[in-house]
Short mmCIF file of C-alpha atoms in Angstrom, two decimals:
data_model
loop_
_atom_site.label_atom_id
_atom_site.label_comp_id
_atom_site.label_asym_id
_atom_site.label_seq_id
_atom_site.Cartn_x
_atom_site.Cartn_y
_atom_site.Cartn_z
CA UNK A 187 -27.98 -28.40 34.85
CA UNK A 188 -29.20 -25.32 33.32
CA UNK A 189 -32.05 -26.03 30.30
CA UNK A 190 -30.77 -24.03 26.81
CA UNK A 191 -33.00 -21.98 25.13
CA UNK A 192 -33.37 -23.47 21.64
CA UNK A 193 -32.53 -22.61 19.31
CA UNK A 194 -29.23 -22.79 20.46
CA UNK A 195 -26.27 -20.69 19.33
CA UNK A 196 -24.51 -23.75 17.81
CA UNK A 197 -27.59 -24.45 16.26
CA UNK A 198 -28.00 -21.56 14.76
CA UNK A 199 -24.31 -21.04 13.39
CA UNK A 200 -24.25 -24.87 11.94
CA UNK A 201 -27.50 -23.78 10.22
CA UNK A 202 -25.99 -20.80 8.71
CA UNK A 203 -22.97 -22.67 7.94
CA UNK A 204 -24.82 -25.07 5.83
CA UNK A 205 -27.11 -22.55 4.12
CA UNK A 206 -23.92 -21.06 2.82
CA UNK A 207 -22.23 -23.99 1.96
CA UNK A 208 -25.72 -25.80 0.36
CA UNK A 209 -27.59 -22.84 -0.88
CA UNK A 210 -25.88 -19.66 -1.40
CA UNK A 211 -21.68 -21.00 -2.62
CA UNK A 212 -23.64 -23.41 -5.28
CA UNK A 213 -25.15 -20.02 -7.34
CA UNK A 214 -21.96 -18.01 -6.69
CA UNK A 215 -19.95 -17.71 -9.84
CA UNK A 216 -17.05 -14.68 -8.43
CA UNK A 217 -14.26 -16.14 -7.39
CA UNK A 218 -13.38 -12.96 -4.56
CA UNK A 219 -17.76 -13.87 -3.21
CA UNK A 220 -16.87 -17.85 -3.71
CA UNK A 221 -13.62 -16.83 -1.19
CA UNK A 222 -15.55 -14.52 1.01
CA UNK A 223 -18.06 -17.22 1.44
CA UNK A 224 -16.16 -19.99 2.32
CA UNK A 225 -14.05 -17.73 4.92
CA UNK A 226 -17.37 -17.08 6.31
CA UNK A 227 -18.09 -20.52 7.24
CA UNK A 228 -14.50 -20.69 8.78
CA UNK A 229 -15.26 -18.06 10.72
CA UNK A 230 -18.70 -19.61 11.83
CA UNK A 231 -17.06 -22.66 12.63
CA UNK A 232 -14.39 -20.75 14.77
CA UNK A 233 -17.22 -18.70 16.24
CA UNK A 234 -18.74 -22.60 17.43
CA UNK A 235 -15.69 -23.53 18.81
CA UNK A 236 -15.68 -20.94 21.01
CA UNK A 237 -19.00 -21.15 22.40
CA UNK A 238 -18.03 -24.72 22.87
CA UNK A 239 -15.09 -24.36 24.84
CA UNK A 240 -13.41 -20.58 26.77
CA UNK A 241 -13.72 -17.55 25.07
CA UNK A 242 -11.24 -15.99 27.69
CA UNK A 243 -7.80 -15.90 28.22
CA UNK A 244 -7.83 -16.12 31.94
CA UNK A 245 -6.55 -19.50 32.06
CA UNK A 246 -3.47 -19.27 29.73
CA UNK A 247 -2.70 -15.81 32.11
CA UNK A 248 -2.76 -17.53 35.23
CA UNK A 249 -0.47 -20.54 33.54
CA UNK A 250 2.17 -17.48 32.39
CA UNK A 251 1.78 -16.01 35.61
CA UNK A 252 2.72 -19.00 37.64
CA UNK A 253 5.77 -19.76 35.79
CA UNK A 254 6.91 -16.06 35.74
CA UNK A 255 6.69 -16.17 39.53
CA UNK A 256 8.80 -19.45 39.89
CA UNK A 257 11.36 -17.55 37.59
CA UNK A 258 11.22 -14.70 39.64
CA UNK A 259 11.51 -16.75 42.72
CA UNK A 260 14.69 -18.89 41.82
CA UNK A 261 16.12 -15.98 40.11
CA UNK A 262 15.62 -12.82 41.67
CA UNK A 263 18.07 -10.94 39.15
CA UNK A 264 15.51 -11.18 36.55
CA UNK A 265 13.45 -8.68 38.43
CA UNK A 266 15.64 -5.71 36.61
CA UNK A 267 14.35 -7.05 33.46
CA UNK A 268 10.64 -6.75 34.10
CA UNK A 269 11.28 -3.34 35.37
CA UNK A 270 8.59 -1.19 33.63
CA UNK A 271 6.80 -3.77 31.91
CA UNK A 272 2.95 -3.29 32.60
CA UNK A 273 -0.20 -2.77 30.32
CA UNK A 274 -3.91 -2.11 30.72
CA UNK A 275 -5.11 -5.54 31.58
CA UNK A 276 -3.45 -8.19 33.58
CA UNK A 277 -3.31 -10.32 30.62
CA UNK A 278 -1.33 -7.65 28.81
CA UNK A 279 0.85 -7.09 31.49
CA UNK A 280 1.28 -10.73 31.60
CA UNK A 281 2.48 -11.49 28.40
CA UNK A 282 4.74 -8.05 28.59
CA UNK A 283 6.61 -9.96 31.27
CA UNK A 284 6.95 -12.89 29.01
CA UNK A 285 7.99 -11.38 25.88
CA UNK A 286 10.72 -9.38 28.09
CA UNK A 287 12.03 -12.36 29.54
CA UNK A 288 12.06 -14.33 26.33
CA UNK A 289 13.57 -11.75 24.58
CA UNK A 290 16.21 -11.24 27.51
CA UNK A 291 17.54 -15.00 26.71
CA UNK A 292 18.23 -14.34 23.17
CA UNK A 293 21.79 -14.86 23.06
CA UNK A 294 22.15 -15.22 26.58
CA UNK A 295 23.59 -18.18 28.01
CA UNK A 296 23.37 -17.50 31.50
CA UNK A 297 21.33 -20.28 34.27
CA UNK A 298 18.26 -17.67 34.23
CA UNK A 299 18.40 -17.49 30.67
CA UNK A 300 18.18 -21.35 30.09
CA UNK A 301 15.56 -21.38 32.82
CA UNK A 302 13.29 -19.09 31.03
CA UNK A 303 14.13 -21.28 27.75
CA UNK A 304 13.08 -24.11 29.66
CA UNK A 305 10.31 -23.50 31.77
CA UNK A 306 8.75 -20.23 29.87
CA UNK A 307 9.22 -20.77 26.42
CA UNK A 308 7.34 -24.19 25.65
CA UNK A 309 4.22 -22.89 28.25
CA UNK A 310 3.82 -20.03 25.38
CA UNK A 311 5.08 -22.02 22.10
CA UNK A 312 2.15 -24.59 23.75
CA UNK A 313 -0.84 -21.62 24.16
CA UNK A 314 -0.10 -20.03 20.70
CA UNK A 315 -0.30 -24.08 18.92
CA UNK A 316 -3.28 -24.13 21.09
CA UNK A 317 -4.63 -20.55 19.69
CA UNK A 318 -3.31 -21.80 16.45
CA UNK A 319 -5.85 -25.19 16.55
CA UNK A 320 -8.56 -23.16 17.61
CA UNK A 321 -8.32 -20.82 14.90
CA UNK A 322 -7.68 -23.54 12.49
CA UNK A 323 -11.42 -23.38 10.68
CA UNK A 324 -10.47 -20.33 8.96
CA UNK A 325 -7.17 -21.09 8.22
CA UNK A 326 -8.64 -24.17 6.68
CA UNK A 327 -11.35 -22.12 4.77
CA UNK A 328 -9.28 -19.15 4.13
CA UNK A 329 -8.10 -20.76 0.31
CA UNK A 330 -11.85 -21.20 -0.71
CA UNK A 331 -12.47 -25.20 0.45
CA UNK A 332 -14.35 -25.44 3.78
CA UNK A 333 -14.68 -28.57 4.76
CA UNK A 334 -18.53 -29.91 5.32
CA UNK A 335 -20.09 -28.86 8.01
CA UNK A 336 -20.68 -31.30 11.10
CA UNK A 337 -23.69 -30.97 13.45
CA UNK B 187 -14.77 -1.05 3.34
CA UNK B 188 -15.51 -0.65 -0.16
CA UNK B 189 -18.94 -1.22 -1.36
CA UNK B 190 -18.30 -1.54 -4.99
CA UNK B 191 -22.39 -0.73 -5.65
CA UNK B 192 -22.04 2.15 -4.06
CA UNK B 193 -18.66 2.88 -5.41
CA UNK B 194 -19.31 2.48 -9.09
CA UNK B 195 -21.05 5.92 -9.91
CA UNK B 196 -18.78 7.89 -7.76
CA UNK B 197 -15.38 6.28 -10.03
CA UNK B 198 -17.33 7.16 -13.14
CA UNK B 199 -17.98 10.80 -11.74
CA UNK B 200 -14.86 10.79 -10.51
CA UNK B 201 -13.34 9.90 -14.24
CA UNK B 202 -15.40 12.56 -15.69
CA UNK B 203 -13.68 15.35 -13.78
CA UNK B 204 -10.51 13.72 -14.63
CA UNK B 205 -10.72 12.59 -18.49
CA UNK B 206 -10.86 15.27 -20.79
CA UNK B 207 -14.53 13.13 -22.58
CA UNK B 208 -17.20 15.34 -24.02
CA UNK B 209 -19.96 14.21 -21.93
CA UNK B 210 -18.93 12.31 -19.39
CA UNK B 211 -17.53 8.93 -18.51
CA UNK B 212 -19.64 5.66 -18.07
CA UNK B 213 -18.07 2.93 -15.67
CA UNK B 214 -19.21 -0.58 -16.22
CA UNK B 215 -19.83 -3.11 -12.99
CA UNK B 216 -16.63 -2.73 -10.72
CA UNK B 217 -14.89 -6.31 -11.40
CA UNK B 218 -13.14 -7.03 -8.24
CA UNK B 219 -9.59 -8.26 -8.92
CA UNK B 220 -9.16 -11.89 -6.85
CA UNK B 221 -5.25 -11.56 -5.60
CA UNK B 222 -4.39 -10.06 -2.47
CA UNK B 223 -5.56 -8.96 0.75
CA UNK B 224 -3.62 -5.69 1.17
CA UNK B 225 -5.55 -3.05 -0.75
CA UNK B 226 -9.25 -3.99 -2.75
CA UNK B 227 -8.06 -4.39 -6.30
CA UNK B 228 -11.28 -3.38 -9.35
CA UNK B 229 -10.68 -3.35 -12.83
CA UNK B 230 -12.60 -0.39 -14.54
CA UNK B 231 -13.80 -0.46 -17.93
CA UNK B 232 -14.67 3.54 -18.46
CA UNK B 233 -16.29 4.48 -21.98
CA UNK B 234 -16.64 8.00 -23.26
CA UNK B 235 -16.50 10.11 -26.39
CA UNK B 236 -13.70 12.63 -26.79
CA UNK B 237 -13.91 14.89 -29.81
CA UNK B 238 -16.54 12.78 -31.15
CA UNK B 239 -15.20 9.71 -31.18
CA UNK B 240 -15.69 6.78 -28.70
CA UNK B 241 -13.20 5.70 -26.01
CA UNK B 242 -13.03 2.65 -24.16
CA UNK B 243 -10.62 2.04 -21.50
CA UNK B 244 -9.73 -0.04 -18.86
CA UNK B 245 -8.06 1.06 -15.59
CA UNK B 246 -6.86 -0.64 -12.62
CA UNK B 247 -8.60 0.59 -9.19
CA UNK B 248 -6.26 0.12 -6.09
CA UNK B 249 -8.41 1.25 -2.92
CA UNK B 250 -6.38 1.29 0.28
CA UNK B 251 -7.91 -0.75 3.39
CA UNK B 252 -7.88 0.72 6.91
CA UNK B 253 -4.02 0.30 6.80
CA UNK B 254 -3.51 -3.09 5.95
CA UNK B 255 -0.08 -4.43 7.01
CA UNK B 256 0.58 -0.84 8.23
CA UNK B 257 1.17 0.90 4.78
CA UNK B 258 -0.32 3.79 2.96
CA UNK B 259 -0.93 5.20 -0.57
CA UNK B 260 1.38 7.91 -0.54
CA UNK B 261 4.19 5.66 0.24
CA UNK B 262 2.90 3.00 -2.32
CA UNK B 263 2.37 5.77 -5.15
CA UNK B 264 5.48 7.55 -4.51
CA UNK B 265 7.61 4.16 -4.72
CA UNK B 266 6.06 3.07 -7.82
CA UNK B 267 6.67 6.40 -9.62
CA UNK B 268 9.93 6.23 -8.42
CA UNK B 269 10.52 2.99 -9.81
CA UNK B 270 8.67 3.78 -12.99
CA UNK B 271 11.42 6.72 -14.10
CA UNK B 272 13.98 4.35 -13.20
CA UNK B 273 13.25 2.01 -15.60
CA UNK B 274 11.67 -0.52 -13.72
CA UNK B 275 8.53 -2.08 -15.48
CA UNK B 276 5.82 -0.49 -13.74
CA UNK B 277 2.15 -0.04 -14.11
CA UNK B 278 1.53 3.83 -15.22
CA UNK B 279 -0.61 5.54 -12.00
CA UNK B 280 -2.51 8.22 -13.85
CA UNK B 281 -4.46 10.05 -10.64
CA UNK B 282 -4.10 9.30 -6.66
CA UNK B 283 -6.95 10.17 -4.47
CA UNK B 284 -6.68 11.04 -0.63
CA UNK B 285 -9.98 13.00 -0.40
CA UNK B 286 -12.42 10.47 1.56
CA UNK B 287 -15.26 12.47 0.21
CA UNK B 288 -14.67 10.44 -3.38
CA UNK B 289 -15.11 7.27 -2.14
CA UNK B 290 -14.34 7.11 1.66
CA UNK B 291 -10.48 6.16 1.34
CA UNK B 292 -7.62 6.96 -0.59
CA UNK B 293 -7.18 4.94 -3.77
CA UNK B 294 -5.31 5.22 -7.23
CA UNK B 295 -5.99 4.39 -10.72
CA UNK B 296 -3.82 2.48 -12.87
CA UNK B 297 -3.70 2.13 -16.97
CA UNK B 298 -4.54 -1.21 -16.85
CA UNK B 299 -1.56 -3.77 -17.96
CA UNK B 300 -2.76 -6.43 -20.09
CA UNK B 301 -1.51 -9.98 -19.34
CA UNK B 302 -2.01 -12.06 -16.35
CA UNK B 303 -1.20 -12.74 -12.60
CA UNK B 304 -1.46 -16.41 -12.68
CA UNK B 305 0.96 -19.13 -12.84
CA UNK B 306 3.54 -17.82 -15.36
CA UNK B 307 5.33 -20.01 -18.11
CA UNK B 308 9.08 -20.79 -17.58
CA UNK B 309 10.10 -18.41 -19.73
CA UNK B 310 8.56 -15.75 -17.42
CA UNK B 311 9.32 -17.11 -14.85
CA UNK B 312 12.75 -16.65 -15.74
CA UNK B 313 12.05 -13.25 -16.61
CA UNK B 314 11.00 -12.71 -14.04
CA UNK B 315 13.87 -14.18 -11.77
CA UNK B 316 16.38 -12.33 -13.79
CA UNK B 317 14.70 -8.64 -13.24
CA UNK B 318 13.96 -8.98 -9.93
CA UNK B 319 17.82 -9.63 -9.56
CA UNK B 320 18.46 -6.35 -12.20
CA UNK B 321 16.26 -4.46 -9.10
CA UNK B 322 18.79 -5.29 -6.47
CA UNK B 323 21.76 -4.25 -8.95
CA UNK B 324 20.10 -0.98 -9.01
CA UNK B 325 22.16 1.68 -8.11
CA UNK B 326 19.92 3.02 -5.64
CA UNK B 327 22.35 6.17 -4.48
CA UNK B 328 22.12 7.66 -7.64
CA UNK B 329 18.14 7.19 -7.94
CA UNK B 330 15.63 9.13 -6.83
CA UNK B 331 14.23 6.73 -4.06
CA UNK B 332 11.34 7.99 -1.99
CA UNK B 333 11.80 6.06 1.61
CA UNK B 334 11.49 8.06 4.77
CA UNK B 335 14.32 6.07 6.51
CA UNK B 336 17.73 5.25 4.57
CA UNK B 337 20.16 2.99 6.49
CA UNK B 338 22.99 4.22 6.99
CA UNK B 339 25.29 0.74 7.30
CA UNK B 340 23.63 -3.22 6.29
CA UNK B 341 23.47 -3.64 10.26
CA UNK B 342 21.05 -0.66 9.96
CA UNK B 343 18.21 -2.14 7.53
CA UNK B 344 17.47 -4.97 9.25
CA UNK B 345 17.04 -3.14 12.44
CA UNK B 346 14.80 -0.48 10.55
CA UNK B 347 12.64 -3.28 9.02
CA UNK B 348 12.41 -5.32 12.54
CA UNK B 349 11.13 -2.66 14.27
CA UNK B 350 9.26 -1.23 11.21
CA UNK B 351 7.27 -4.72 11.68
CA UNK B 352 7.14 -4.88 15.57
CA UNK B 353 5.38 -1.19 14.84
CA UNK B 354 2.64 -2.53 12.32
CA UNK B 355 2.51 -5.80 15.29
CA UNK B 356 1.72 -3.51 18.19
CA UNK B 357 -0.62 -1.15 16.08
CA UNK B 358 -2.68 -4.31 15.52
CA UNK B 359 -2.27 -6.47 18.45
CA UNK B 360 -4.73 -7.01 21.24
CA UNK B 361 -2.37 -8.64 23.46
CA UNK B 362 1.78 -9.30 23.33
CA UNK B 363 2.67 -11.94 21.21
CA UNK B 364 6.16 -13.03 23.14
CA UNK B 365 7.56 -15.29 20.05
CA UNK B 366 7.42 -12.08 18.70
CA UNK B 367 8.93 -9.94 20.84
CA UNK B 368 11.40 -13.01 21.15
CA UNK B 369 12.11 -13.10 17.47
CA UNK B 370 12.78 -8.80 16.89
CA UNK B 371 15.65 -9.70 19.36
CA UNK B 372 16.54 -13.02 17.85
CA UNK B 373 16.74 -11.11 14.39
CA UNK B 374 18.82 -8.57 15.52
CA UNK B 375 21.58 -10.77 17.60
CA UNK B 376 21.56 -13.27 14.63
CA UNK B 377 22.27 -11.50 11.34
CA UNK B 378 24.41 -12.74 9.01
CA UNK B 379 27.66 -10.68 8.32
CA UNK B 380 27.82 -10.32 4.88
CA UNK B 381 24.74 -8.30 4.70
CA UNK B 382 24.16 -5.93 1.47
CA UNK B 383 22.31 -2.30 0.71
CA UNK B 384 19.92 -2.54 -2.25
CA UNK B 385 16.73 -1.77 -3.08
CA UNK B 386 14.39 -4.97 -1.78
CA UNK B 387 10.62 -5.00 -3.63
CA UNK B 388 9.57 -6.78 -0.32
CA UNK B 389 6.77 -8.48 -1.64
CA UNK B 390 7.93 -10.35 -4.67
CA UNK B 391 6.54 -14.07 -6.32
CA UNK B 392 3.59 -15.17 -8.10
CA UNK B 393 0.64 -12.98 -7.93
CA UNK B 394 2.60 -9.90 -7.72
CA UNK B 395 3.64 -9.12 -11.29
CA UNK B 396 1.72 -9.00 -14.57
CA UNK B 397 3.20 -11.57 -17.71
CA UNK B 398 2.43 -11.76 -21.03
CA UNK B 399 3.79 -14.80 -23.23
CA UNK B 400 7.83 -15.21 -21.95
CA UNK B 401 7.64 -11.87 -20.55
CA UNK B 402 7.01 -9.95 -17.68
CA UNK B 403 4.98 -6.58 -18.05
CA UNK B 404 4.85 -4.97 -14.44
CA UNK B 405 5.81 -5.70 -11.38
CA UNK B 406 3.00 -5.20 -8.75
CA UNK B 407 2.38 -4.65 -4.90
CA UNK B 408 5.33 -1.90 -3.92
CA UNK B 409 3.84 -1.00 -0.58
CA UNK B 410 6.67 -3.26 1.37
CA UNK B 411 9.62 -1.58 -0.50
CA UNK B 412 12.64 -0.68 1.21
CA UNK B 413 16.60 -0.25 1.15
CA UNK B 414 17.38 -3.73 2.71
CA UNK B 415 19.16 -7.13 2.08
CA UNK B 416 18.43 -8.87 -1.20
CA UNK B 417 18.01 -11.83 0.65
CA UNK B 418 14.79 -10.70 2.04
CA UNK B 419 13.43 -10.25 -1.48
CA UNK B 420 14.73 -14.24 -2.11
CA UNK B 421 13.38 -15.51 0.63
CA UNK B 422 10.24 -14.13 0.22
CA UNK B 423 10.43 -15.45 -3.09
CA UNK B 424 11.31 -19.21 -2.40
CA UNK B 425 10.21 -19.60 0.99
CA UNK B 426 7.15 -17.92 1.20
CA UNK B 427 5.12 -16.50 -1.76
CA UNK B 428 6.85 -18.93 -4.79
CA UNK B 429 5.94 -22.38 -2.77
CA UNK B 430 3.32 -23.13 -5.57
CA UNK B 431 5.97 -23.10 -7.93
CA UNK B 432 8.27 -25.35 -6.66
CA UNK B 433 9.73 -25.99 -3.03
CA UNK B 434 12.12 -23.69 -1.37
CA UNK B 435 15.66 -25.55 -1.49
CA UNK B 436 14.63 -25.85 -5.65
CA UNK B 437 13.94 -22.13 -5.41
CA UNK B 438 17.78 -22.03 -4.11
CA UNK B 439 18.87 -23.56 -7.00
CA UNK B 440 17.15 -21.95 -9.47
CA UNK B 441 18.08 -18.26 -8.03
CA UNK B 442 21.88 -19.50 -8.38
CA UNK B 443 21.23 -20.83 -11.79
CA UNK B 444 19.41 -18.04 -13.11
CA UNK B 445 21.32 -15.08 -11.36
CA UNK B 446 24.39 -16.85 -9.84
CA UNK B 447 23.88 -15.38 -6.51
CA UNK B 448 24.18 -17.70 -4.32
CA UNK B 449 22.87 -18.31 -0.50
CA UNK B 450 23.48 -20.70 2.26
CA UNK B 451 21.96 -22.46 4.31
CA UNK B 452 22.52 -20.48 7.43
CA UNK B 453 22.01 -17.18 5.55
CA UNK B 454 18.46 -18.87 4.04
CA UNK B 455 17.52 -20.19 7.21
CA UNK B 456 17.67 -16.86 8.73
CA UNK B 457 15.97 -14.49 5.70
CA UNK B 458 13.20 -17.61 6.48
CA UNK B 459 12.55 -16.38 9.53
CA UNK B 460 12.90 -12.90 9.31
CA UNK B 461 9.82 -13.24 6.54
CA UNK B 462 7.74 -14.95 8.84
CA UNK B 463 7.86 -12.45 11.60
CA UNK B 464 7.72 -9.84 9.12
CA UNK B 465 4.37 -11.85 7.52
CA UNK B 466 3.36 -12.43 11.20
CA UNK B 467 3.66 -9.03 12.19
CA UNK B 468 1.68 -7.35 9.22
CA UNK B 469 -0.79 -9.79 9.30
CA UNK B 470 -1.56 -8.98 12.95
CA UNK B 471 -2.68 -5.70 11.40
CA UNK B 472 -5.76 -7.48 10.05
CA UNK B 473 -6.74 -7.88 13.56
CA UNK B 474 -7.10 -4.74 14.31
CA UNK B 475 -8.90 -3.86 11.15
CA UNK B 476 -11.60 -6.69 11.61
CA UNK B 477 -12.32 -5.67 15.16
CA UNK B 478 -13.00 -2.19 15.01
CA UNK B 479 -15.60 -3.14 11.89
CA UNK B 480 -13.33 -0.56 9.38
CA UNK B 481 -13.04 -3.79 7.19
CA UNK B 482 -15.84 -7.02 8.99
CA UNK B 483 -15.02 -9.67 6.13
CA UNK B 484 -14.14 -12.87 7.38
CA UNK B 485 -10.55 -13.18 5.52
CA UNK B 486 -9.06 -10.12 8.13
CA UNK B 487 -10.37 -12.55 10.92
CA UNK B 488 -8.16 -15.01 9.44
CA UNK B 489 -5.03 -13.12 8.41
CA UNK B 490 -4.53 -11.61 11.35
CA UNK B 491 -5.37 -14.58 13.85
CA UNK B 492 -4.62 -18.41 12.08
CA UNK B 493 -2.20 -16.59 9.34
CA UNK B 494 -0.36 -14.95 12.07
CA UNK B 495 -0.11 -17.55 14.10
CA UNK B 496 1.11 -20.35 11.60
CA UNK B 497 4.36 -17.98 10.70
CA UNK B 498 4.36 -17.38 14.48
CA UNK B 499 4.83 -21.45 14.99
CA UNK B 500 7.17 -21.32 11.72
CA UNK B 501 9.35 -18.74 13.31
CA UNK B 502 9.36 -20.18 16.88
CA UNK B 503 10.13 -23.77 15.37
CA UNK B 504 12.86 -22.80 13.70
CA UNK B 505 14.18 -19.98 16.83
CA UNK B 506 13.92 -23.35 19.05
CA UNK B 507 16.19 -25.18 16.90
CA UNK B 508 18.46 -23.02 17.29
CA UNK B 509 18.70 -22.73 21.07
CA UNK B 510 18.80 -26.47 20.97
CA UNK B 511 21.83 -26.26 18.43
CA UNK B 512 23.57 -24.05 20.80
CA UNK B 513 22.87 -26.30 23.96
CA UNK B 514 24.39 -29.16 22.33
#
C-alpha cells in the first residue's frame, strides 16, 4: 500500500475547518462573514468527502448505461426516442438518454413506459439521494450552524 | 464578485456624478444586506452638502451576480418601475448602471425604505397577504407591463415558465439532471384546468418585502416576475419561502381566510412541484457561477448542488407518487 505524504489532504482541510470554526467564526460579528464562514466549512467538509470516497461519475454512468441497454434490448421501439440524443462526454450523453426516456413515460402507460418507471427511474432517484448525501455538509452549513468538525 | 473595499470609493464617485452636492459625496463602509443570494444587497449611507447645507442619505445598492437564477437588471429595473406607476408599493430606483467600468457589473440604487425584512407582525403579515392578492387582481392588459413573452392562453404561461426554467437549468448544468427533464414534461401533461392570467411576483414570502409596524412598505426581489397562474405566487408563498411562518396546509387556510381564494389539494400539490423545479432549476445556475470563479463563495457551491438537489428529491417524491397513484 502506497505511503501518504503528510500532511495529508484530509489533514489539512480538517485543520482549516477547525481554524475557522475555533479561531476566525468566534471574532466575526457580520452576520453575511458569520454565513460565508460557516458555508466554508461545509464546503471543506464536502471537499473531504470526496477525497475520501470517488470524485468521478464513471460509476453511476456505467449503472445508467446498463439499464438503458436492457431497455433498449427488451424494447427496441424505444430506440426512436433516443434518436438524436448525444452530448460531449459519455456521461452527458448518458444521462441525455435517461432524461429522454423518463420524460417519454410521462403520461404514458404503455409496457416500455412502465419498464423505464421501473427499472430506470429508482437507479437515478437512487444516484441523485446519493449526490444529495454527499453534498449534505453544505446543505447542513448553508443556514450558518456547521456542525463540529470530526478528525 | 463584488469586493465591497474596493467598491466603496467607486459608489461614492459614482454618487458624486449623480447627486447634484457641492463637493462631492462621501460613502460610509458598504453594509452588506444579509437576505438573499440572487443579487449582493449594500446599504449606502452617502453624506454631502448641497447649497450649503448637509445631506445624509441612505440608499439601497443592488449589484447583479454573474446571472444568478438566469435574470438580469434590465428586466428587474424595468419590472419594478413598471410596478411602481401602477401603484404597487415599490422601492423608488433612482439610477441603473450597466457600464462594468463603475464597478465591474451592472447594479442599481435604491432610496432606501425604512422598516424591516424580518419576521413581520400579524398585522403585516396580513398586509401583506391581502396585497399580494390586490397584485394578481391587477388588471394587467391595461398596464404597462414590461415582459418579453406574454401568453397568449393559461395553457401558455406555464409552458413559457417551464421552459424559461429548463433554460436557466441547462445554462448552469454540468451534466442532465433527468428528474428534471422528467418533471418539464410532467408539468406540462399535468396542469390543472382552471388555470388563470395575472401578474405572478414569483418570488413572494418573508424576506422579500419591507414592513413597518402593521404595514407593508415595499415589496422586494421582482427579478422572477411574470404573467402566470396566481397559484405559483401561493405556493411559493406557503410551500416554499413562508415555512418559517407556519406550515403549508395552515398557509392554505390562511390564504382562504384572508383573500377567500381558495385551492385544492390537487391544484396545491401541483403549484408544489412546479416551485421546486422552478427553485431546482435556478439554483442550478449557481453551479455554473461557482465553477467558472465569476462568484468562488462557498454558498453558490451549495445552492446550486445540495439546494438543487433537495427540491430535485422534493419534486421526484412527489412525481413518484403519482405514477404509483395511477398504477393502482
Amino acid at each position: 500500500m502506497p505511503e501518504a505524504k503528510r500532511p495529508t489532504v484530509d489533514e489539512v482541510l480538517a485543520g482549516a475547518v477547525h481554524t475557522i470554526e475555533n479561531q476566525l467564526l468566534p471574532n466575526l460579528e457580520d452576520t453575511w462573514a458569520r454565513a460565508a464562514a460557516s458555508q466554508l466549512m461545509g464546503t471543506l467538509e464536502y471537499a473531504r468527502g470526496l477525497i475520501a470516497g470517488d470524485e468521478h461519475v464513471d460509476a453511476r454512468v456505467d449503472a445508467v448505461e446498463a439499464v438503458i441497454a436492457d431497455l433498449l434490448r427488451d424494447h427496441p421501439g424505444l430506440e426512436a426516442v433516443l434518436e438524436g440524443s448525444g452530448g460531449e462526454t459519455r456521461g452527458f450523453t448518458v444521462l441525455d438518454q435517461a432524461s429522454r426516456l423518463l420524460s417519454h413515460a410521462v403520461a404514458n402507460d404503455s409496457a416500455e413506459a412502465e419498464a423505464i418507471r421501473e427499472q430506470l427511474r429508482p437507479l437515478i432517484v437512487q444516484q441523485a439521494t446519493d449526490t444529495l448525501n454527499e453534498t449534505m455538509p453544505m446543505l447542513t452549513a448553508f443556514g450558518g450552524r456547521p456542525r463540529r468538525v470530526e478528525r | 464578485m463584488l469586493n465591497v473595499e474596493v467598491a466603496r470609493p467607486q459608489i461614492a464617485a459614482y454618487l458624486s456624478a449623480k447627486l447634484s452636492s457641492d463637493d462631492g459625496v462621501e460613502v460610509g463602509p458598504l453594509e452588506r444586506i444579509t437576505i438573499g443570494h440572487s443579487r449582493g444587497m449594500f446599504r449606502v449611507n452617502a453624506s454631502y452638502r448641497q447649497g450649503g447645507e448637509a445631506v445624509a442619505r441612505s440608499f439601497a445598492l443592488r449589484v447583479e451576480q454573474a446571472g444568478m437564477f438566469g435574470t438580469n437588471t434590465l428586466d428587474e429595473v424595468r419590472t419594478m418601475r413598471s410596478m411602481r406607476a401602477a401603484g404597487f408599493p415599490v422601492a423608488n430606483i433612482r439610477f441603473v448602471e450597466f457600464d462594468p467600468a463603475v464597478i465591474g457589473t451592472p447594479f442599481f440604487v435604491m432610496d432606501w425604505v425604512e422598516g424591516s425584512s424580518g419576521p413581520p407582525n400579524d398585522a403585516a403579515l396580513r398586509d401583506y397577504v391581502t396585497k399580494l392578492h390586490e397584485l394578481h387582481q391587477i388588471d394587467w392588459r391595461k398596464k404597462e407591463v414590461p415582459f418579453a413573452r406574454i401568453p397568449s392562453v393559461p395553457i401558455d404561461a406555464v409552458h413559457q415558465q417551464v421552459d424559461r426554467w429548463m433554460d436557466v437549468h441547462r445554462w448552469g448544468r454540468v451534466l442532465p439532471e433527468p428528474l428534471l427533464e422528467e418533471a418539464a414534461t410532467w408539468l406540462k401533461r399535468n396542469a390543472p384546468e382552471d388555470l388563470h392570467l395575472t401578474l405572478v411576483h414569483g418570488d413572494p414570502g418573508p424576506l422579500n418585502f419591507i414592513h413597518k409596524g402593521d404595514d407593508v412598505q415595499a415589496f422586494t426581489d421582482w427579478e422572477f416576475s411574470h404573467i402566470g397562474d396566481p397559484n405559483e405566487d401561493w405556493l411559493f408563498l406557503g410551500g416554499m419561502r413562508g415555512r418559517g411562518v407556519m406550515e403549508p396546509p395552515q398557509w392554505r387556510e390562511y390564504i382562504a381566510d384572508v383573500t377567500g381564494h381558495v385551492i385544492t389539494k390537487e391544484t396545491w400539490a401541483y403549484w408544489d412541484v412546479f416551485n421546486q423545479f422552478k427553485g431546482a432549476c435556478a439554483n442550478t445556475s449557481a453551479l455554473r457561477i461557482f465553477i467558472t470563479g465569476a462568484n468562488p463563495a462557498p454558498n453558490m457551491a451549495a445552492i446550486g448542488t445540495a439546494l438543487k438537489l433537495s427540491m430535485v428529491q422534493h419534486l421526484s417524491t412527489i412525481i413518484g407518487m403519482s405514477y404509483a397513484r395511477e398504477g393502482e
